[in-house]
Short mmCIF file of C-alpha atoms and ligand atoms in Angstrom, two decimals:
data_model
loop_
_atom_site.label_atom_id
_atom_site.label_comp_id
_atom_site.label_asym_id
_atom_site.label_seq_id
_atom_site.Cartn_x
_atom_site.Cartn_y
_atom_site.Cartn_z
CA MET A 1 8.86 0.78 -24.12
CA LYS A 2 9.60 -2.74 -22.98
CA TRP A 3 6.67 -4.39 -21.32
CA GLU A 4 6.03 -7.78 -22.92
CA GLY A 5 6.20 -10.56 -20.41
CA ASN A 6 5.76 -8.33 -17.38
CA ARG A 7 2.96 -8.90 -14.92
CA GLU A 8 -0.60 -8.11 -16.03
CA SER A 9 -3.15 -6.67 -13.64
CA ASP A 10 -6.48 -8.28 -12.78
CA ASN A 11 -7.94 -4.84 -12.11
CA VAL A 12 -8.95 -4.12 -15.67
CA GLU A 13 -12.67 -4.08 -16.34
CA ASP A 14 -13.60 -4.50 -19.96
CA ARG A 15 -16.88 -2.88 -20.86
CA ARG A 16 -16.25 -2.66 -24.56
CA GLY A 17 -18.89 -4.08 -26.75
CA GLY A 18 -21.27 -4.48 -23.86
CA GLY A 19 -23.60 -1.59 -24.42
CA GLY A 20 -22.58 1.98 -24.71
CA GLY A 21 -21.80 3.15 -28.15
CA GLY A 22 -22.99 6.52 -29.13
CA GLY A 23 -20.87 9.15 -27.60
CA GLY A 24 -20.83 12.58 -29.04
CA GLY A 25 -21.71 15.50 -26.90
CA PHE A 26 -19.26 16.73 -24.40
CA GLY A 27 -19.16 17.13 -20.79
CA PHE A 28 -18.73 14.92 -17.93
CA GLY A 29 -20.85 17.07 -15.76
CA GLY A 30 -19.84 17.38 -12.20
CA GLY A 31 -16.31 16.86 -13.32
CA SER A 32 -14.32 13.99 -12.05
CA LEU A 33 -11.61 16.25 -10.80
CA SER A 34 -12.67 19.77 -11.37
CA ILE A 35 -11.66 20.38 -7.87
CA GLY A 36 -10.42 23.59 -6.54
CA GLY A 37 -9.40 24.74 -3.27
CA VAL A 38 -7.13 25.77 -0.59
CA VAL A 39 -3.58 26.44 -0.12
CA ILE A 40 -2.05 23.27 0.82
CA ALA A 41 1.26 24.05 2.28
CA LEU A 42 0.91 21.12 4.56
CA ILE A 43 0.03 18.58 2.02
CA LEU A 44 3.38 17.27 1.10
CA SER A 45 4.37 17.16 4.70
CA PHE A 46 1.80 14.55 5.19
CA VAL A 47 2.01 13.00 1.83
CA PHE A 48 3.30 9.63 2.77
CA GLY A 49 3.52 10.54 6.40
CA ILE A 50 -0.15 9.83 6.60
CA ASN A 51 -1.69 7.23 8.80
CA PRO A 52 -2.96 4.34 6.68
CA LEU A 53 -6.18 4.30 8.65
CA THR A 54 -6.77 7.83 7.56
CA LEU A 55 -6.29 6.75 4.01
CA LEU A 56 -8.96 4.14 4.46
CA GLY A 57 -11.36 6.76 5.63
CA MET A 58 -10.94 8.84 2.51
CA ALA A 59 -13.24 6.79 0.43
CA ASP A 60 -15.90 9.26 -0.48
CA GLY A 61 -14.14 12.53 -0.09
CA GLY A 62 -14.41 14.95 -2.89
CA ALA A 63 -16.69 12.75 -4.85
CA PRO A 64 -18.55 14.65 -7.47
CA GLN A 65 -22.28 14.72 -7.24
CA GLN A 66 -24.55 13.73 -10.05
CA SER A 67 -26.62 10.67 -9.91
CA ALA A 68 -24.40 7.70 -9.82
CA GLY A 69 -25.34 5.36 -12.55
CA GLN A 70 -25.67 1.74 -11.92
CA GLN A 71 -22.19 0.39 -11.70
CA ALA A 72 -21.33 -2.69 -13.58
CA ALA A 73 -20.46 -5.22 -10.98
CA GLY A 74 -18.75 -8.50 -11.03
CA PRO A 75 -15.83 -9.71 -13.04
CA THR A 76 -15.99 -9.52 -16.77
CA ALA A 77 -13.94 -11.32 -19.30
CA THR A 78 -11.31 -9.12 -20.80
CA ALA A 79 -9.95 -9.30 -24.27
CA ASN A 80 -6.51 -10.69 -24.79
CA ASP A 81 -5.29 -8.65 -27.72
CA PRO A 82 -1.95 -6.85 -27.48
CA GLU A 83 -3.54 -3.48 -26.75
CA THR A 84 -5.52 -4.88 -23.82
CA ARG A 85 -2.53 -6.78 -22.52
CA PHE A 86 -0.53 -3.59 -22.72
CA MET A 87 -3.09 -1.76 -20.60
CA LYS A 88 -3.07 -4.55 -18.03
CA THR A 89 0.68 -4.51 -17.91
CA VAL A 90 0.94 -0.76 -17.46
CA LEU A 91 -1.67 -0.87 -14.71
CA ALA A 92 0.18 -3.71 -13.00
CA ASP A 93 3.35 -1.67 -13.14
CA THR A 94 1.67 1.26 -11.43
CA GLU A 95 0.36 -1.15 -8.79
CA ASP A 96 3.80 -2.58 -8.12
CA THR A 97 5.46 0.82 -8.10
CA TRP A 98 2.97 2.65 -5.89
CA GLY A 99 2.56 -0.43 -3.73
CA ALA A 100 6.26 -0.35 -2.94
CA LEU A 101 6.31 3.41 -2.38
CA PHE A 102 3.35 3.26 -0.01
CA SER A 103 4.62 0.28 1.93
CA ALA A 104 7.99 1.95 2.33
CA GLN A 105 6.04 4.54 4.32
CA GLY A 106 4.11 1.98 6.31
CA ALA A 107 0.94 2.52 4.30
CA GLN A 108 -0.98 0.21 2.06
CA TYR A 109 -1.70 1.09 -1.54
CA GLN A 110 -5.19 0.30 -2.70
CA PRO A 111 -5.09 0.06 -6.48
CA PRO A 112 -7.75 1.58 -8.70
CA LYS A 113 -9.67 -0.31 -11.35
CA LEU A 114 -9.12 0.55 -14.98
CA VAL A 115 -12.27 0.50 -17.09
CA LEU A 116 -12.04 0.13 -20.85
CA PHE A 117 -15.15 1.37 -22.58
CA THR A 118 -16.38 2.62 -25.90
CA GLY A 119 -18.61 5.61 -26.41
CA ARG A 120 -20.14 6.12 -23.02
CA THR A 121 -20.44 4.33 -19.75
CA SER A 122 -21.96 4.88 -16.37
CA THR A 123 -19.72 5.78 -13.47
CA ALA A 124 -20.18 6.87 -9.88
CA CYS A 125 -19.37 10.36 -11.18
CA GLY A 126 -22.13 10.40 -13.78
CA THR A 127 -22.05 9.27 -17.38
CA GLY A 128 -18.55 9.09 -18.76
CA GLN A 129 -18.12 9.86 -22.43
CA SER A 130 -15.20 9.08 -24.62
CA SER A 131 -15.21 12.62 -26.00
CA THR A 132 -14.09 13.79 -22.58
CA GLY A 133 -10.92 11.78 -22.77
CA PRO A 134 -9.55 9.55 -20.04
CA PHE A 135 -10.55 10.45 -16.51
CA TYR A 136 -10.48 9.27 -12.93
CA CYS A 137 -13.60 9.03 -10.80
CA PRO A 138 -12.73 9.21 -7.09
CA ALA A 139 -16.18 8.06 -6.01
CA ASP A 140 -15.66 4.60 -7.45
CA ARG A 141 -11.88 4.72 -7.61
CA LYS A 142 -11.77 3.85 -11.26
CA VAL A 143 -9.82 5.16 -14.21
CA TYR A 144 -11.88 5.27 -17.40
CA ILE A 145 -10.52 5.24 -20.91
CA ASP A 146 -11.84 4.70 -24.39
CA LEU A 147 -8.83 3.48 -26.31
CA ALA A 148 -9.98 5.55 -29.26
CA PHE A 149 -8.28 8.36 -27.35
CA TYR A 150 -4.93 6.94 -28.40
CA ARG A 151 -5.99 7.05 -32.02
CA LEU A 152 -6.94 10.66 -31.54
CA MET A 153 -3.64 11.46 -29.87
CA LYS A 154 -1.91 10.08 -32.89
CA GLU A 155 -4.07 11.59 -35.58
CA ARG A 156 -4.70 14.99 -34.11
CA PHE A 157 -1.71 15.58 -31.91
CA HIS A 158 0.79 13.39 -33.74
CA VAL A 159 1.75 11.71 -30.51
CA SER A 160 2.24 8.00 -30.54
CA GLY A 161 4.29 5.35 -28.87
CA GLU A 162 3.61 2.99 -26.04
CA PHE A 163 5.29 5.04 -23.39
CA ALA A 164 3.23 8.09 -24.31
CA GLN A 165 0.16 5.91 -23.88
CA ALA A 166 1.45 4.62 -20.57
CA TYR A 167 1.98 8.19 -19.43
CA VAL A 168 -1.71 8.89 -19.95
CA ILE A 169 -2.61 6.01 -17.64
CA ALA A 170 0.06 6.96 -15.13
CA HIS A 171 -1.34 10.49 -14.99
CA GLU A 172 -4.82 9.17 -14.17
CA VAL A 173 -3.37 6.80 -11.59
CA GLY A 174 -1.62 9.88 -10.21
CA HIS A 175 -5.08 11.30 -9.55
CA HIS A 176 -5.93 8.12 -7.69
CA VAL A 177 -2.83 8.51 -5.54
CA GLN A 178 -3.87 12.09 -4.83
CA HIS A 179 -7.24 10.78 -3.77
CA LEU A 180 -5.70 8.20 -1.44
CA LEU A 181 -3.46 10.83 0.08
CA GLY A 182 -6.34 13.19 0.62
CA VAL A 183 -4.85 15.86 -1.59
CA SER A 184 -7.72 16.11 -4.02
CA ASP A 185 -10.17 16.07 -1.15
CA GLN A 186 -8.54 19.06 0.47
CA VAL A 187 -8.38 20.91 -2.79
CA HIS A 188 -12.02 20.20 -3.40
CA GLN A 189 -13.04 21.48 0.01
CA ALA A 190 -10.97 24.58 -0.40
CA GLN A 191 -12.59 25.28 -3.71
CA GLN A 192 -15.91 25.71 -1.99
CA ASN A 193 -14.63 28.89 -0.41
CA THR A 194 -12.84 30.54 -3.23
CA ASN A 195 -13.54 32.23 -6.51
CA GLU A 196 -13.36 30.60 -9.89
CA THR A 197 -9.95 31.93 -10.79
CA GLU A 198 -8.32 30.69 -7.64
CA GLY A 199 -10.21 27.45 -7.88
CA ASN A 200 -8.87 26.90 -11.37
CA ALA A 201 -5.36 27.75 -10.26
CA LEU A 202 -5.58 25.03 -7.66
CA SER A 203 -6.92 22.61 -10.23
CA VAL A 204 -3.88 23.31 -12.37
CA ARG A 205 -1.59 22.52 -9.44
CA LEU A 206 -3.49 19.31 -8.89
CA GLU A 207 -3.06 18.37 -12.54
CA LEU A 208 0.63 19.19 -12.58
CA GLN A 209 1.13 17.09 -9.48
CA ALA A 210 -0.52 14.16 -11.29
CA ASP A 211 1.99 14.68 -14.10
CA CYS A 212 4.80 14.68 -11.56
CA PHE A 213 3.44 11.49 -10.03
CA ALA A 214 3.40 9.94 -13.50
CA GLY A 215 7.07 10.81 -13.72
CA VAL A 216 7.74 9.27 -10.31
CA TRP A 217 6.10 6.10 -11.53
CA ALA A 218 8.25 6.04 -14.67
CA PHE A 219 11.43 6.55 -12.64
CA HIS A 220 10.77 3.59 -10.37
CA ALA A 221 9.31 1.36 -13.06
CA ASN A 222 12.40 1.90 -15.14
CA ARG A 223 14.75 1.30 -12.26
CA SER A 224 13.01 -1.96 -11.36
CA ARG A 225 12.06 -3.23 -14.78
CA GLN A 226 14.06 -1.25 -17.34
CA ILE A 227 11.01 -0.31 -19.35
CA LEU A 228 12.39 2.74 -21.12
CA GLU A 229 13.82 2.62 -24.59
CA GLN A 230 15.41 5.24 -26.78
CA GLY A 231 12.95 8.02 -27.56
CA ASP A 232 10.39 7.02 -24.94
CA VAL A 233 10.85 10.00 -22.68
CA GLU A 234 10.64 12.36 -25.61
CA ALA A 235 7.40 10.70 -26.69
CA ALA A 236 5.87 11.15 -23.26
CA LEU A 237 7.01 14.74 -23.14
CA SER A 238 5.39 15.25 -26.52
CA ALA A 239 2.20 13.85 -25.08
CA ALA A 240 2.42 16.18 -22.10
CA THR A 241 3.04 19.05 -24.49
CA ALA A 242 0.31 18.11 -26.90
CA ILE A 243 -2.36 17.87 -24.29
CA GLY A 244 -1.48 20.96 -22.31
CA ASP A 245 -4.23 23.53 -22.10
CA ASP A 246 -2.54 26.01 -24.37
CA ALA A 247 -1.83 23.47 -27.08
CA LEU A 248 -5.37 22.18 -26.92
CA GLN A 249 -6.78 25.62 -27.24
CA ARG A 250 -4.87 26.07 -30.44
CA GLN A 251 -6.51 23.01 -31.87
CA ALA A 252 -9.74 23.23 -33.74
CA GLN A 253 -12.81 22.86 -31.63
CA GLY A 254 -14.37 19.52 -31.20
CA TYR A 255 -12.40 17.91 -28.50
CA VAL A 256 -12.32 18.36 -24.79
CA VAL A 257 -9.30 18.33 -22.57
CA PRO A 258 -8.66 14.97 -20.93
CA ASP A 259 -10.26 14.70 -17.52
CA SER A 260 -10.33 18.38 -16.70
CA PHE A 261 -10.36 21.73 -18.37
CA THR A 262 -7.42 23.01 -16.45
CA HIS A 263 -4.16 21.18 -16.83
CA GLY A 264 -1.54 23.83 -17.09
CA THR A 265 0.47 24.88 -20.10
CA SER A 266 2.53 22.51 -22.18
CA ALA A 267 5.74 23.82 -20.67
CA GLN A 268 4.44 23.34 -17.14
CA ARG A 269 3.26 19.81 -17.81
CA THR A 270 6.57 18.91 -19.35
CA ARG A 271 8.48 20.40 -16.46
CA TRP A 272 6.56 18.57 -13.75
CA PHE A 273 6.61 15.26 -15.53
CA ARG A 274 10.36 15.63 -15.87
CA THR A 275 10.68 16.58 -12.21
CA GLY A 276 9.09 13.31 -11.18
CA LEU A 277 10.95 11.31 -13.78
CA GLU A 278 14.37 12.63 -12.84
CA SER A 279 13.95 12.50 -9.08
CA GLY A 280 11.61 9.60 -8.48
CA ASP A 281 10.74 11.52 -5.35
CA VAL A 282 7.16 12.22 -4.36
CA ALA A 283 8.32 15.06 -2.14
CA GLN A 284 9.58 16.88 -5.25
CA CYS A 285 6.02 16.96 -6.56
CA ASP A 286 4.80 19.67 -4.24
CA THR A 287 3.16 21.78 -6.87
CA PHE A 288 1.16 23.49 -4.15
CA LYS A 289 4.21 25.04 -2.59
CA ALA A 290 6.02 25.79 -5.80
CA ARG A 291 6.30 29.51 -6.45
CA GLN A 292 6.75 28.96 -10.10
CA LEU A 293 4.92 26.27 -11.94
ZN1 ZN B 301 -5.62 15.01 -14.95
#
């Protein structure tokens, strides 16, 4: 992946080294996106057709409960090592890409913050722990990641490469886009009135749509900035495969699925990421209407 020299985002919050530590124990109770819900045939019809004012009103929708910890406020100095710069650059690329896609529809993209932490950290969705993997908290509109996750991807799942790492961020940013569009909110509301099986099925569709959105990002980022190099797509597909529910369940215990327990199978994740990547079209990401995932 080619990224050196591209714009770096100011929306990275570096909490590493400033408290935390520990970790261990699983569970990000309340679940950042353990949403469930309704049939959303309409969703994609208003995806992007939505009134920007409506987007602004979405702020708290679907926010998980749990006592919100004190949120670290104010700007913090961020490290300047290559890994941190890479994260800032990937985030900036998602900002530029989604910013353009939203404005093309007359809407304004409000970027999420990306929090780097180690061990555990407080979020508006409860205490985030690195053992949970990267996740998005809609209540504070932040993506959280402990970069140790990348080490784990490499050691346990044998997935490495910058683009595979970028895909992980793009997937979480995809959840943010779903939040802005009101998709996750609707799914969450619908989940209140359904059983667990149906709720989980909707969660899977939500996850697969985030994969598709990650693909949409990659399509446009590559068209604008030629970020992809030989083998990159395969690496990201390996990541999607490695962290599918079925693949994870084959792994020894001791690790929890990134950001949700229901992500879809490896084949499904691969397929939806590819759908976004090949089309660059948000409308193709209607996992809620798809008969076959
Ligand atoms: Zn997810």
